[in-house]
PDB file of C-alpha atoms in Angstrom:
ATOM      1  CA  PRO A 217     -18.076 -35.149   7.610  1.00  0.00           C
ATOM      2  CA  GLY A 218     -15.171 -35.020  10.065  1.00  0.00           C
ATOM      3  CA  ASP A 219     -17.045 -33.573  13.046  1.00  0.00           C
ATOM      4  CA  PHE A 220     -16.891 -35.063  16.540  1.00  0.00           C
ATOM      5  CA  ALA A 221     -19.995 -34.883  18.736  1.00  0.00           C
ATOM      6  CA  VAL A 222     -21.465 -36.348  21.906  1.00  0.00           C
ATOM      7  CA  LEU A 223     -25.051 -36.990  22.842  1.00  0.00           C
ATOM      8  CA  ARG A 224     -25.890 -35.100  26.037  1.00  0.00           C
ATOM      9  CA  GLU A 225     -28.073 -36.498  28.814  1.00  0.00           C
ATOM     10  CA  ASP A 226     -30.890 -34.147  27.754  1.00  0.00           C
ATOM     11  CA  GLY A 227     -30.874 -35.768  24.288  1.00  0.00           C
ATOM     12  CA  ARG A 228     -29.229 -32.821  22.516  1.00  0.00           C
ATOM     13  CA  LEU A 229     -26.235 -33.308  20.242  1.00  0.00           C
ATOM     14  CA  ALA A 230     -23.168 -31.253  21.245  1.00  0.00           C
ATOM     15  CA  LEU A 231     -20.497 -30.676  18.588  1.00  0.00           C
ATOM     16  CA  GLN A 232     -17.044 -31.052  20.129  1.00  0.00           C
ATOM     17  CA  GLY A 233     -14.838 -30.151  17.194  1.00  0.00           C
ATOM     18  CA  ARG A 234     -13.291 -31.566  14.048  1.00  0.00           C
ATOM     19  CA  LEU A 235     -11.235 -34.704  13.643  1.00  0.00           C
ATOM     20  CA  THR A 236      -8.242 -32.640  12.545  1.00  0.00           C
ATOM     21  CA  SER A 237      -5.494 -31.698  14.986  1.00  0.00           C
ATOM     22  CA  VAL A 238      -5.635 -27.974  14.081  1.00  0.00           C
ATOM     23  CA  ILE A 239      -7.015 -25.877  16.931  1.00  0.00           C
ATOM     24  CA  ASN A 240      -9.139 -22.850  16.032  1.00  0.00           C
ATOM     25  CA  MET A 241     -10.052 -20.672  19.010  1.00  0.00           C
ATOM     26  CA  ALA A 242     -10.902 -16.977  19.096  1.00  0.00           C
ATOM     27  CA  GLY A 243      -9.589 -16.564  15.550  1.00  0.00           C
ATOM     28  CA  HIS A 244      -6.226 -18.198  16.333  1.00  0.00           C
ATOM     29  CA  LYS A 245      -5.471 -21.306  14.292  1.00  0.00           C
ATOM     30  CA  ILE A 246      -2.544 -23.388  15.445  1.00  0.00           C
ATOM     31  CA  SER A 247      -1.128 -26.798  14.838  1.00  0.00           C
ATOM     32  CA  PRO A 248      -0.595 -28.148  18.351  1.00  0.00           C
ATOM     33  CA  GLU A 249       2.365 -30.446  17.693  1.00  0.00           C
ATOM     34  CA  SER A 250       5.094 -27.842  18.283  1.00  0.00           C
ATOM     35  CA  ILE A 251       3.469 -26.612  21.506  1.00  0.00           C
ATOM     36  CA  GLU A 252       3.008 -30.194  22.680  1.00  0.00           C
ATOM     37  CA  SER A 253       6.679 -30.928  22.028  1.00  0.00           C
ATOM     38  CA  ARG A 254       7.897 -27.842  23.913  1.00  0.00           C
ATOM     39  CA  LEU A 255       5.599 -28.532  26.865  1.00  0.00           C
ATOM     40  CA  MET A 256       6.726 -32.145  26.944  1.00  0.00           C
ATOM     41  CA  GLN A 257      10.391 -31.094  27.130  1.00  0.00           C
ATOM     42  CA  THR A 258       9.807 -28.277  29.628  1.00  0.00           C
ATOM     43  CA  LEU A 259       7.739 -30.428  31.976  1.00  0.00           C
ATOM     44  CA  GLY A 260       9.763 -33.609  31.524  1.00  0.00           C
ATOM     45  CA  VAL A 261       6.642 -35.697  30.878  1.00  0.00           C
ATOM     46  CA  SER A 262       6.023 -38.617  28.549  1.00  0.00           C
ATOM     47  CA  ALA A 263       3.514 -36.820  26.296  1.00  0.00           C
ATOM     48  CA  VAL A 264       1.212 -33.820  25.899  1.00  0.00           C
ATOM     49  CA  CYS A 265      -1.919 -33.697  23.766  1.00  0.00           C
ATOM     50  CA  LEU A 266      -3.834 -30.463  23.019  1.00  0.00           C
ATOM     51  CA  PHE A 267      -7.293 -30.102  21.518  1.00  0.00           C
ATOM     52  CA  SER A 268     -10.319 -27.853  21.808  1.00  0.00           C
ATOM     53  CA  MET A 269     -13.872 -28.750  22.785  1.00  0.00           C
ATOM     54  CA  GLN A 270     -16.991 -26.844  23.630  1.00  0.00           C
ATOM     55  CA  ASP A 271     -18.008 -26.584  27.260  1.00  0.00           C
ATOM     56  CA  GLU A 272     -21.575 -26.980  28.534  1.00  0.00           C
ATOM     57  CA  SER A 273     -22.447 -23.404  27.503  1.00  0.00           C
ATOM     58  CA  GLY A 274     -21.061 -23.813  23.970  1.00  0.00           C
ATOM     59  CA  GLU A 275     -17.867 -21.832  24.590  1.00  0.00           C
ATOM     60  CA  GLU A 276     -14.679 -23.220  23.056  1.00  0.00           C
ATOM     61  CA  GLU A 277     -12.102 -24.400  25.603  1.00  0.00           C
ATOM     62  CA  LEU A 278      -8.552 -25.641  25.220  1.00  0.00           C
ATOM     63  CA  HIS A 279      -7.828 -29.023  26.805  1.00  0.00           C
ATOM     64  CA  VAL A 280      -4.264 -29.880  27.800  1.00  0.00           C
ATOM     65  CA  VAL A 281      -3.765 -33.581  28.450  1.00  0.00           C
ATOM     66  CA  ILE A 282      -0.504 -34.647  30.073  1.00  0.00           C
ATOM     67  CA  GLU A 283       0.856 -38.176  30.252  1.00  0.00           C
ATOM     68  CA  ALA A 284       2.844 -38.309  33.464  1.00  0.00           C
ATOM     69  CA  PRO A 285       3.235 -41.431  35.579  1.00  0.00           C
ATOM     70  CA  GLN A 286       4.629 -39.219  38.362  1.00  0.00           C
ATOM     71  CA  PRO A 287       3.073 -36.016  39.782  1.00  0.00           C
ATOM     72  CA  VAL A 288       3.774 -32.816  37.847  1.00  0.00           C
ATOM     73  CA  ASP A 289       5.155 -29.846  39.798  1.00  0.00           C
ATOM     74  CA  ALA A 290       2.282 -27.325  39.925  1.00  0.00           C
ATOM     75  CA  GLU A 291       4.469 -24.201  39.715  1.00  0.00           C
ATOM     76  CA  ARG A 292       6.449 -25.526  36.760  1.00  0.00           C
ATOM     77  CA  LEU A 293       3.213 -26.553  35.062  1.00  0.00           C
ATOM     78  CA  GLN A 294       1.630 -23.107  35.493  1.00  0.00           C
ATOM     79  CA  ALA A 295       4.769 -21.324  34.239  1.00  0.00           C
ATOM     80  CA  ALA A 296       5.023 -23.570  31.174  1.00  0.00           C
ATOM     81  CA  LEU A 297       1.363 -23.146  30.314  1.00  0.00           C
ATOM     82  CA  ALA A 298       1.487 -19.362  30.752  1.00  0.00           C
ATOM     83  CA  SER A 299       4.461 -19.211  28.395  1.00  0.00           C
ATOM     84  CA  GLU A 300       3.044 -21.501  25.702  1.00  0.00           C
ATOM     85  CA  LEU A 301      -0.687 -20.797  25.818  1.00  0.00           C
ATOM     86  CA  GLN A 302      -0.906 -17.022  25.941  1.00  0.00           C
ATOM     87  CA  TRP A 303      -3.384 -17.023  23.015  1.00  0.00           C
ATOM     88  CA  PHE A 304      -5.860 -19.180  24.868  1.00  0.00           C
ATOM     89  CA  PRO A 305      -7.746 -17.571  27.758  1.00  0.00           C
ATOM     90  CA  ARG A 306      -9.309 -20.815  28.975  1.00  0.00           C
ATOM     91  CA  ALA A 307      -7.671 -24.184  29.403  1.00  0.00           C
ATOM     92  CA  ARG A 308      -8.513 -27.342  31.312  1.00  0.00           C
ATOM     93  CA  ILE A 309      -5.601 -29.500  32.373  1.00  0.00           C
ATOM     94  CA  TYR A 310      -5.704 -33.256  32.819  1.00  0.00           C
ATOM     95  CA  CYS A 311      -3.054 -35.739  33.874  1.00  0.00           C
ATOM     96  CA  PHE A 312      -3.217 -39.403  32.986  1.00  0.00           C
ATOM     97  CA  ASN A 313      -0.765 -42.195  33.735  1.00  0.00           C
ATOM     98  CA  ALA A 314      -1.059 -43.311  30.106  1.00  0.00           C
ATOM     99  CA  LEU A 315      -2.634 -41.893  26.957  1.00  0.00           C
ATOM    100  CA  ALA A 316      -4.216 -43.949  24.197  1.00  0.00           C
ATOM    101  CA  ARG A 317      -1.639 -44.863  21.542  1.00  0.00           C
ATOM    102  CA  ASN A 318      -1.474 -46.999  18.418  1.00  0.00           C
ATOM    103  CA  GLU A 319       0.831 -49.991  17.997  1.00  0.00           C
ATOM    104  CA  ILE A 320       3.799 -47.785  17.008  1.00  0.00           C
ATOM    105  CA  GLY A 321       3.323 -45.401  19.934  1.00  0.00           C
ATOM    106  CA  LYS A 322       1.578 -42.474  18.230  1.00  0.00           C
ATOM    107  CA  ILE A 323      -1.002 -40.717  20.410  1.00  0.00           C
ATOM    108  CA  LEU A 324      -4.553 -41.308  19.229  1.00  0.00           C
ATOM    109  CA  ARG A 325      -6.161 -37.863  19.653  1.00  0.00           C
ATOM    110  CA  MET A 326      -9.731 -39.065  19.328  1.00  0.00           C
ATOM    111  CA  LYS A 327      -9.213 -41.768  21.935  1.00  0.00           C
ATOM    112  CA  VAL A 328      -7.503 -39.260  24.244  1.00  0.00           C
ATOM    113  CA  ARG A 329     -10.521 -36.989  23.755  1.00  0.00           C
ATOM    114  CA  ALA A 330     -12.718 -39.955  24.764  1.00  0.00           C
ATOM    115  CA  GLN A 331     -10.541 -40.462  27.875  1.00  0.00           C
ATOM    116  CA  VAL A 332     -11.129 -36.810  28.791  1.00  0.00           C
ATOM    117  CA  LEU A 333     -14.875 -37.041  28.162  1.00  0.00           C
ATOM    118  CA  ALA A 334     -15.058 -40.104  30.404  1.00  0.00           C
ATOM    119  CA  ARG A 335     -13.197 -38.249  33.141  1.00  0.00           C
ATOM    120  CA  LEU A 336     -15.480 -35.223  32.763  1.00  0.00           C
ATOM    121  CA  GLN A 337     -18.503 -37.464  33.197  1.00  0.00           C
ATOM    122  CA  ASN A 338     -16.968 -38.627  36.466  1.00  0.00           C
ATOM    123  CA  ARG A 339     -16.204 -34.976  37.386  1.00  0.00           C
ATOM    124  CA  ASN A 340     -12.576 -35.855  38.170  1.00  0.00           C
ATOM    125  CA  HIS A 341     -10.230 -33.766  36.020  1.00  0.00           C
ATOM    126  CA  GLN A 342      -7.446 -32.692  38.320  1.00  0.00           C
ATOM    127  CA  CYS A 343      -3.750 -33.168  37.760  1.00  0.00           C
ATOM    128  CA  HIS A 344      -1.746 -35.033  40.407  1.00  0.00           C
TER     129      HIS A 344
END
């Protein structure tokens, strides 16, 4: 039906969101593309991908995934996120050398989400 879920180790199914790119958190619905574009320009990175997922306790969290082959300046990153994400009290930030893309270069959100889930399973989700 358009939902995305993962099977937890305890055998329970955890809904992680919809297959749409619209983010709905705390009553705020946004289309992430404009925020992604501004963050990409501000940070000087190759790409940014935003989506929401539930954490282990069922709370909705924003996930900010940055494609940056080089380390991202921490102060610049924090300032950019504070400016762009004021509606979202919780955000996890990830940096990858490369994000999943299709043959014409468009970011594949569901595959990026899978990249993040794989990193979470390894408990390694820090930026450079």
